Amino acid sequence: MEYTMDVFFRQTWIDERLKFEGPIEILRLNNLMVSKIWTPDTFFRNGKRSISHNMTTPNKLFRIMQNGTILYTMRLTINAECPMRLMNFPMDGHACPLKFGSYAYPISEIVYTWKKGPLSSVEVPQESSSLLQYDLIGQTVSSERLKSNTGEYAIMTVHFHLQRKMGFFLIQTYIPCIMTVILAQVSFWINKESVPARTVFGITTVLTMTTLSISARHSLPKVSYATAMDWFIAVCFAFVFSALIEFAAVNYFSTLQANRELQKAAAIKAAAQEAAAAAVAPTASTEGDVSSVDASSVLKKRMNSAPVFDRPAKTFPNPPVNAQAFLQQGSAVPANNVLTGTSIIDKYSRILFPLSFGAFNLVYWIVYLTKDTMEMSRDTV
């Protein structure tokens, strides 16, 4: 990642060759005189691009004191590199470094020090510390040494500590995800016979979570690891998808129970009808063949005159059910006092889903809001 900042970069050094005496204590010169004297070859080690402002004239200040002390100030816009680890995004914080030093002179020839000490050498005005996505919570300075093939060099480093603001992500991602999960749990309170309503609830919430996940990724750089927001969206997606699977389980077991009830009822009716048919059979054979024929004809007439739904179950492979026995349009199972009640799976889901989602939110926010998410720079100079 990169960041851009405007700085007033001030350098002070002593050149005894420029000592002078006279009534003037400070010699104020034009910036064109800078090219006539020696100046340190300071450069920004992690800078990508730097601009020196020249409107309306070069924004530079050049002063020489009587003892040879030189003050050289310029206004710069620096685009520098800030390595970021987004594991805790969007509750993350970063320490963005600004490193500078001499390009050609080693420590044996030039040494950099903070003139006002580590606490007061870098000043950030209050009006300049307000950013859109970050809060500047402070800055620290340090110095180090770098060894290379050409010598040992002094490196001065300023770390700007930035904490990301969460308001945008709460409104755009977190609150919609929470509301989508709550909406998915509303389907547990809808009758299991209302198949279209519960199916629409499940599919709509799954598609909504997919859209939120894609839109959340657009505001992030393409990193290969999961961020804190990715984990939250993934768990919300799991809750929404499990709500859809829960209805599939309810529908499957309800249909299975309905089939068992129908088979049981058909078996009972068939047994009763067989018993009734056996009761009207002749108990004696004294009347000979004529009586047997008459009894058989009477039984056949009764069987033919019986309604379709009163005939024995063995007459039809799948005994038909009266059309008025079904529930409203969209029913999964026929009307039955046992099957039209609330499913035991729905009863447990109404309690377990909200409790588990609430526990997840409690743990998630406690962990990330109390965790020190400030990521220090791990890059090498």
Short mmCIF file of C-alpha atoms in Angstrom, two decimals:
data_model
loop_
_atom_site.label_atom_id
_atom_site.label_comp_id
_atom_site.label_asym_id
_atom_site.label_seq_id
_atom_site.Cartn_x
_atom_site.Cartn_y
_atom_site.Cartn_z
CA MET A 1 0.00 0.00 0.00
CA GLU A 2 1.01 3.61 -0.51
CA TYR A 3 0.22 6.87 1.23
CA THR A 4 0.75 10.51 0.27
CA MET A 5 1.60 13.38 2.57
CA ASP A 6 2.66 17.03 2.41
CA VAL A 7 5.63 17.89 4.61
CA PHE A 8 7.79 20.87 5.45
CA PHE A 9 11.18 19.19 5.46
CA ARG A 10 13.73 21.14 7.53
CA GLN A 11 17.46 20.44 7.65
CA THR A 12 20.08 22.19 9.74
CA TRP A 13 23.84 21.74 9.65
CA ILE A 14 26.99 23.74 10.40
CA ASP A 15 29.46 24.80 7.76
CA GLU A 16 32.34 26.72 9.39
CA ARG A 17 33.41 28.03 6.02
CA LEU A 18 30.28 30.22 6.00
CA LYS A 19 30.91 32.05 9.29
CA PHE A 20 30.64 35.81 9.12
CA GLU A 21 30.62 38.87 11.36
CA GLY A 22 28.57 42.02 11.19
CA PRO A 23 25.40 43.69 12.39
CA ILE A 24 23.22 41.08 10.65
CA GLU A 25 22.70 37.98 12.77
CA ILE A 26 20.79 35.97 10.17
CA LEU A 27 21.50 36.19 6.49
CA ARG A 28 18.34 35.56 4.52
CA LEU A 29 19.19 34.48 1.00
CA ASN A 30 17.27 33.55 -2.10
CA ASN A 31 16.76 29.85 -2.69
CA LEU A 32 18.89 30.11 -5.84
CA MET A 33 21.92 30.48 -3.58
CA VAL A 34 21.46 26.90 -2.37
CA SER A 35 23.16 25.62 -5.49
CA LYS A 36 26.29 27.62 -4.58
CA ILE A 37 27.01 25.81 -1.31
CA TRP A 38 27.31 22.24 -0.08
CA THR A 39 24.02 20.53 0.91
CA PRO A 40 23.39 17.02 2.23
CA ASP A 41 22.19 14.52 -0.36
CA THR A 42 19.11 13.45 1.62
CA PHE A 43 16.68 11.10 -0.06
CA PHE A 44 13.60 9.12 1.04
CA ARG A 45 14.37 5.42 1.05
CA ASN A 46 10.78 4.17 0.88
CA GLY A 47 9.53 7.02 -1.28
CA LYS A 48 7.83 6.15 -4.56
CA ARG A 49 7.59 9.68 -5.87
CA SER A 50 8.34 13.11 -4.42
CA ILE A 51 7.34 16.54 -5.69
CA SER A 52 8.93 19.86 -4.79
CA HIS A 53 6.38 22.68 -4.98
CA ASN A 54 7.27 25.61 -7.25
CA MET A 55 4.07 27.67 -7.30
CA THR A 56 4.19 30.60 -7.41
CA THR A 57 7.90 30.41 -6.65
CA PRO A 58 9.97 27.49 -5.35
CA ASN A 59 8.73 26.78 -1.81
CA LYS A 60 12.18 26.84 -0.21
CA LEU A 61 13.75 28.74 2.67
CA PHE A 62 17.49 29.37 3.01
CA ARG A 63 19.14 31.00 6.06
CA ILE A 64 22.75 31.36 7.24
CA MET A 65 23.61 32.32 10.85
CA GLN A 66 26.81 34.06 11.96
CA ASN A 67 28.29 30.87 13.43
CA GLY A 68 27.89 29.06 10.09
CA THR A 69 24.64 27.28 10.97
CA ILE A 70 22.49 26.75 7.88
CA LEU A 71 18.71 26.29 7.85
CA TYR A 72 17.27 24.80 4.68
CA THR A 73 13.53 24.19 4.44
CA MET A 74 11.43 22.97 1.54
CA ARG A 75 7.83 21.91 0.99
CA LEU A 76 7.43 18.41 -0.46
CA THR A 77 4.65 16.03 -1.43
CA ILE A 78 5.86 12.50 -0.78
CA ASN A 79 4.29 9.31 -2.01
CA ALA A 80 5.75 6.57 0.21
CA GLU A 81 5.28 2.85 0.66
CA CYS A 82 3.42 1.54 3.72
CA PRO A 83 3.47 -2.25 4.14
CA MET A 84 0.12 -3.40 5.55
CA ARG A 85 -1.12 -6.68 6.96
CA LEU A 86 -4.89 -6.76 6.65
CA MET A 87 -5.58 -9.76 8.90
CA ASN A 88 -7.67 -7.58 11.25
CA PHE A 89 -9.41 -5.50 8.58
CA PRO A 90 -11.45 -3.33 9.17
CA MET A 91 -10.41 -3.11 12.85
CA ASP A 92 -6.77 -2.78 11.84
CA GLY A 93 -4.13 -0.19 12.57
CA HIS A 94 -0.89 0.50 10.78
CA ALA A 95 2.42 2.21 11.49
CA CYS A 96 3.40 3.74 8.17
CA PRO A 97 7.12 4.58 8.02
CA LEU A 98 8.89 7.46 6.34
CA LYS A 99 12.61 6.72 6.03
CA PHE A 100 15.29 9.08 4.87
CA GLY A 101 19.06 9.41 4.99
CA SER A 102 22.12 10.25 2.95
CA TYR A 103 22.45 8.58 -0.42
CA ALA A 104 26.25 8.69 -0.80
CA TYR A 105 27.83 9.74 2.53
CA PRO A 106 28.35 7.02 5.16
CA ILE A 107 28.29 7.56 8.91
CA SER A 108 32.00 8.36 8.92
CA GLU A 109 31.25 11.47 6.85
CA ILE A 110 27.71 12.55 7.84
CA VAL A 111 25.52 11.81 10.87
CA TYR A 112 21.80 12.57 11.15
CA THR A 113 20.23 13.46 14.50
CA TRP A 114 16.84 14.75 15.61
CA LYS A 115 17.39 18.38 16.52
CA LYS A 116 14.49 18.68 19.03
CA GLY A 117 14.71 15.14 20.34
CA PRO A 118 12.47 12.17 19.58
CA LEU A 119 9.30 13.78 21.00
CA SER A 120 9.25 17.20 19.36
CA SER A 121 11.14 16.81 16.11
CA VAL A 122 8.03 15.77 14.16
CA GLU A 123 4.93 17.92 14.57
CA VAL A 124 1.52 17.23 13.02
CA PRO A 125 -1.01 20.09 13.16
CA GLN A 126 -4.43 19.20 14.51
CA GLU A 127 -6.18 20.24 11.31
CA SER A 128 -3.91 17.92 9.32
CA SER A 129 -4.53 14.80 11.44
CA SER A 130 -8.14 14.25 10.30
CA LEU A 131 -8.46 11.71 7.49
CA LEU A 132 -11.46 10.12 5.79
CA GLN A 133 -10.69 6.48 6.54
CA TYR A 134 -8.10 6.74 9.31
CA ASP A 135 -7.43 8.45 12.60
CA LEU A 136 -3.85 9.61 13.18
CA ILE A 137 -3.27 8.60 16.78
CA GLY A 138 0.38 9.63 16.98
CA GLN A 139 3.86 9.36 15.55
CA THR A 140 7.19 8.03 16.76
CA VAL A 141 10.73 8.62 15.54
CA SER A 142 13.79 6.41 15.58
CA SER A 143 17.20 6.05 13.99
CA GLU A 144 19.09 3.00 12.80
CA ARG A 145 22.12 1.99 10.81
CA LEU A 146 22.29 0.16 7.53
CA LYS A 147 25.32 -1.74 6.35
CA SER A 148 25.90 -2.18 2.64
CA ASN A 149 28.78 -2.87 0.28
CA THR A 150 29.66 0.83 0.13
CA GLY A 151 29.66 1.47 3.87
CA GLU A 152 27.43 2.01 6.90
CA TYR A 153 24.67 4.62 6.60
CA ALA A 154 22.39 6.38 9.07
CA ILE A 155 18.65 5.91 8.52
CA MET A 156 16.10 8.19 10.16
CA THR A 157 12.57 6.80 10.47
CA VAL A 158 9.23 8.35 11.36
CA HIS A 159 6.26 6.04 12.02
CA PHE A 160 2.79 7.49 11.62
CA HIS A 161 0.29 5.42 13.59
CA LEU A 162 -3.05 5.16 11.78
CA GLN A 163 -6.24 3.51 13.04
CA ARG A 164 -8.94 2.67 10.51
CA LYS A 165 -12.43 4.10 10.98
CA MET A 166 -15.19 1.46 11.05
CA GLY A 167 -18.30 3.55 10.36
CA PHE A 168 -18.37 2.93 6.62
CA PHE A 169 -17.96 -0.84 6.97
CA LEU A 170 -20.56 -1.09 9.72
CA ILE A 171 -23.17 0.58 7.51
CA GLN A 172 -22.23 -1.12 4.25
CA THR A 173 -21.39 -4.66 5.36
CA TYR A 174 -21.81 -5.65 9.00
CA ILE A 175 -25.36 -4.40 9.64
CA PRO A 176 -26.74 -5.78 6.31
CA CYS A 177 -25.15 -9.18 7.06
CA ILE A 178 -26.69 -9.29 10.54
CA MET A 179 -30.12 -8.30 9.19
CA THR A 180 -29.89 -10.95 6.47
CA VAL A 181 -29.17 -13.68 9.01
CA ILE A 182 -32.10 -12.52 11.15
CA LEU A 183 -34.34 -12.55 8.08
CA ALA A 184 -33.26 -16.12 7.30
CA GLN A 185 -34.28 -17.19 10.81
CA VAL A 186 -37.78 -15.79 10.33
CA SER A 187 -38.52 -18.79 8.07
CA PHE A 188 -38.47 -21.05 11.16
CA TRP A 189 -41.75 -19.42 12.24
CA ILE A 190 -43.53 -20.08 8.95
CA ASN A 191 -45.65 -23.24 8.64
CA LYS A 192 -43.71 -26.10 7.15
CA GLU A 193 -46.56 -26.65 4.67
CA SER A 194 -45.83 -23.24 3.07
CA VAL A 195 -43.15 -24.54 0.77
CA PRO A 196 -42.98 -21.55 -1.67
CA ALA A 197 -42.67 -18.98 1.13
CA ARG A 198 -39.87 -20.78 2.93
CA THR A 199 -38.05 -21.58 -0.30
CA VAL A 200 -38.11 -17.91 -1.34
CA PHE A 201 -36.77 -16.91 2.08
CA GLY A 202 -33.86 -19.32 1.84
CA ILE A 203 -32.80 -18.61 -1.73
CA THR A 204 -33.19 -14.82 -1.39
CA THR A 205 -31.05 -14.62 1.75
CA VAL A 206 -28.32 -16.82 0.22
CA LEU A 207 -28.15 -14.61 -2.87
CA THR A 208 -28.09 -11.49 -0.69
CA MET A 209 -25.14 -12.79 1.31
CA THR A 210 -23.31 -13.62 -1.91
CA THR A 211 -23.83 -10.06 -3.18
CA LEU A 212 -22.62 -8.56 0.12
CA SER A 213 -19.51 -10.73 0.05
CA ILE A 214 -18.62 -9.65 -3.49
CA SER A 215 -19.20 -5.95 -2.77
CA ALA A 216 -17.09 -6.12 0.41
CA ARG A 217 -14.18 -7.57 -1.52
CA HIS A 218 -14.22 -4.69 -3.99
CA SER A 219 -13.03 -2.28 -1.25
CA LEU A 220 -10.04 -4.48 -0.42
CA PRO A 221 -6.76 -5.15 -2.20
CA LYS A 222 -6.46 -8.68 -3.53
CA VAL A 223 -4.79 -10.47 -0.64
CA SER A 224 -4.34 -14.24 -0.36
CA TYR A 225 -5.45 -14.53 3.27
CA ALA A 226 -8.79 -14.07 5.02
CA THR A 227 -9.47 -10.82 6.88
CA ALA A 228 -11.67 -10.29 9.93
CA MET A 229 -14.50 -9.15 7.66
CA ASP A 230 -14.12 -12.26 5.51
CA TRP A 231 -14.55 -14.47 8.57
CA PHE A 232 -17.66 -12.57 9.63
CA ILE A 233 -19.23 -12.81 6.17
CA ALA A 234 -18.34 -16.50 5.92
CA VAL A 235 -20.02 -17.31 9.25
CA CYS A 236 -23.11 -15.28 8.28
CA PHE A 237 -23.25 -17.13 4.97
CA ALA A 238 -23.03 -20.43 6.84
CA PHE A 239 -25.99 -19.45 9.05
CA VAL A 240 -28.07 -18.43 6.05
CA PHE A 241 -27.22 -21.55 4.10
CA SER A 242 -27.90 -23.80 7.10
CA ALA A 243 -31.35 -22.21 7.42
CA LEU A 244 -32.09 -23.34 3.86
CA ILE A 245 -30.75 -26.83 4.61
CA GLU A 246 -32.89 -26.90 7.77
CA PHE A 247 -36.05 -26.44 5.73
CA ALA A 248 -34.95 -29.17 3.33
CA ALA A 249 -34.58 -31.50 6.33
CA VAL A 250 -37.99 -30.48 7.70
CA ASN A 251 -39.63 -31.08 4.34
CA TYR A 252 -37.93 -34.46 3.89
CA PHE A 253 -38.88 -35.85 7.30
CA SER A 254 -42.41 -34.45 7.03
CA THR A 255 -42.90 -36.22 3.70
CA LEU A 256 -41.42 -39.40 5.11
CA GLN A 257 -43.77 -39.25 8.09
CA ALA A 258 -46.71 -38.54 5.79
CA ASN A 259 -45.99 -41.62 3.72
CA ARG A 260 -45.79 -43.75 6.83
CA GLU A 261 -49.11 -42.41 8.09
CA LEU A 262 -50.78 -43.06 4.72
CA GLN A 263 -49.44 -46.60 4.58
CA LYS A 264 -50.55 -47.25 8.14
CA ALA A 265 -54.05 -45.87 7.48
CA ALA A 266 -54.35 -47.85 4.27
CA ALA A 267 -53.35 -51.04 6.05
CA ILE A 268 -55.89 -50.48 8.81
CA LYS A 269 -58.69 -49.76 6.33
CA ALA A 270 -57.81 -52.82 4.25
CA ALA A 271 -57.90 -55.04 7.31
CA ALA A 272 -61.28 -53.62 8.36
CA GLN A 273 -62.78 -54.10 4.93
CA GLU A 274 -61.50 -57.67 4.72
CA ALA A 275 -63.03 -58.40 8.12
CA ALA A 276 -66.36 -56.92 7.00
CA ALA A 277 -66.28 -58.98 3.78
CA ALA A 278 -65.57 -62.10 5.77
CA ALA A 279 -68.52 -61.39 8.11
CA VAL A 280 -71.09 -61.46 5.27
CA ALA A 281 -69.76 -64.77 3.88
CA PRO A 282 -72.10 -67.83 4.34
CA THR A 283 -71.47 -69.93 7.45
CA ALA A 284 -73.17 -73.06 6.22
CA SER A 285 -73.20 -74.96 2.94
CA THR A 286 -76.60 -76.79 3.25
CA GLU A 287 -78.10 -74.89 0.35
CA GLY A 288 -75.56 -76.37 -2.05
CA ASP A 289 -74.06 -74.62 -5.01
CA VAL A 290 -77.03 -72.31 -5.48
CA SER A 291 -76.50 -70.72 -2.10
CA SER A 292 -72.77 -70.29 -2.76
CA VAL A 293 -73.45 -68.63 -6.08
CA ASP A 294 -76.05 -66.32 -4.51
CA ALA A 295 -73.66 -65.35 -1.69
CA SER A 296 -70.88 -64.65 -4.15
CA SER A 297 -73.13 -62.48 -6.32
CA VAL A 298 -74.31 -60.50 -3.30
CA LEU A 299 -70.69 -59.82 -2.23
CA LYS A 300 -69.74 -58.66 -5.74
CA LYS A 301 -72.72 -56.30 -5.89
CA ARG A 302 -71.76 -54.75 -2.57
CA MET A 303 -68.20 -54.34 -3.72
CA ASN A 304 -69.26 -52.70 -6.98
CA SER A 305 -71.72 -50.38 -5.29
CA ALA A 306 -69.19 -49.22 -2.66
CA PRO A 307 -67.57 -45.74 -3.23
CA VAL A 308 -64.10 -45.63 -4.78
CA PHE A 309 -62.44 -44.44 -1.61
CA ASP A 310 -64.19 -47.11 0.50
CA ARG A 311 -62.88 -50.07 -1.44
CA PRO A 312 -60.16 -52.24 0.01
CA ALA A 313 -56.60 -51.06 -0.41
CA LYS A 314 -55.62 -54.22 -2.25
CA THR A 315 -57.89 -53.18 -5.16
CA PHE A 316 -55.44 -50.32 -6.06
CA PRO A 317 -51.62 -50.32 -5.85
CA ASN A 318 -51.65 -46.71 -4.57
CA PRO A 319 -54.98 -45.94 -2.86
CA PRO A 320 -56.23 -42.50 -4.01
CA VAL A 321 -56.91 -39.78 -1.51
CA ASN A 322 -59.82 -37.38 -1.69
CA ALA A 323 -58.69 -34.06 -3.18
CA GLN A 324 -60.35 -32.13 -0.36
CA ALA A 325 -58.06 -33.83 2.14
CA PHE A 326 -55.03 -31.80 0.97
CA LEU A 327 -54.06 -28.48 2.49
CA GLN A 328 -53.82 -25.19 0.69
CA GLN A 329 -51.82 -24.81 -2.49
CA GLY A 330 -48.12 -25.48 -1.91
CA SER A 331 -48.66 -28.17 0.73
CA ALA A 332 -45.90 -30.73 1.05
CA VAL A 333 -48.04 -33.37 2.77
CA PRO A 334 -51.76 -34.24 3.07
CA ALA A 335 -53.78 -32.87 5.98
CA ASN A 336 -53.21 -34.78 9.16
CA ASN A 337 -53.48 -33.86 12.80
CA VAL A 338 -49.94 -35.13 13.37
CA LEU A 339 -48.35 -33.63 10.27
CA THR A 340 -49.84 -30.14 10.38
CA GLY A 341 -48.17 -29.23 13.66
CA THR A 342 -44.80 -27.53 14.13
CA SER A 343 -41.80 -29.66 13.29
CA ILE A 344 -39.50 -30.58 16.16
CA ILE A 345 -36.59 -29.39 14.00
CA ASP A 346 -38.18 -25.93 13.69
CA LYS A 347 -38.75 -25.79 17.44
CA TYR A 348 -35.09 -26.44 18.16
CA SER A 349 -33.93 -24.12 15.36
CA ARG A 350 -35.94 -21.21 16.77
CA ILE A 351 -33.81 -21.41 19.90
CA LEU A 352 -30.44 -22.70 18.75
CA PHE A 353 -29.95 -20.43 15.72
CA PRO A 354 -30.42 -17.06 17.54
CA LEU A 355 -28.38 -18.22 20.53
CA SER A 356 -25.48 -19.47 18.43
CA PHE A 357 -25.46 -16.36 16.22
CA GLY A 358 -25.58 -14.09 19.26
CA ALA A 359 -22.72 -16.01 20.89
CA PHE A 360 -20.66 -15.70 17.71
CA ASN A 361 -21.20 -11.92 17.57
CA LEU A 362 -20.31 -11.57 21.24
CA VAL A 363 -17.04 -13.44 20.84
CA TYR A 364 -16.20 -11.76 17.51
CA TRP A 365 -16.60 -8.18 18.71
CA ILE A 366 -14.94 -8.77 22.09
CA VAL A 367 -11.89 -10.36 20.46
CA TYR A 368 -11.33 -7.74 17.77
CA LEU A 369 -12.29 -4.63 19.75
CA THR A 370 -10.04 -5.51 22.69
CA LYS A 371 -7.17 -6.80 20.56
CA ASP A 372 -4.13 -4.66 19.80
CA THR A 373 -4.48 -4.51 16.03
CA MET A 374 -1.67 -2.04 15.36
CA GLU A 375 0.62 -3.59 12.76
CA MET A 376 4.19 -2.39 12.87
CA SER A 377 6.28 -2.21 9.73
CA ARG A 378 8.09 -5.49 8.96
CA ASP A 379 9.83 -4.46 5.79
CA THR A 380 13.58 -4.18 5.47
CA VAL A 381 15.30 -0.94 4.54
#
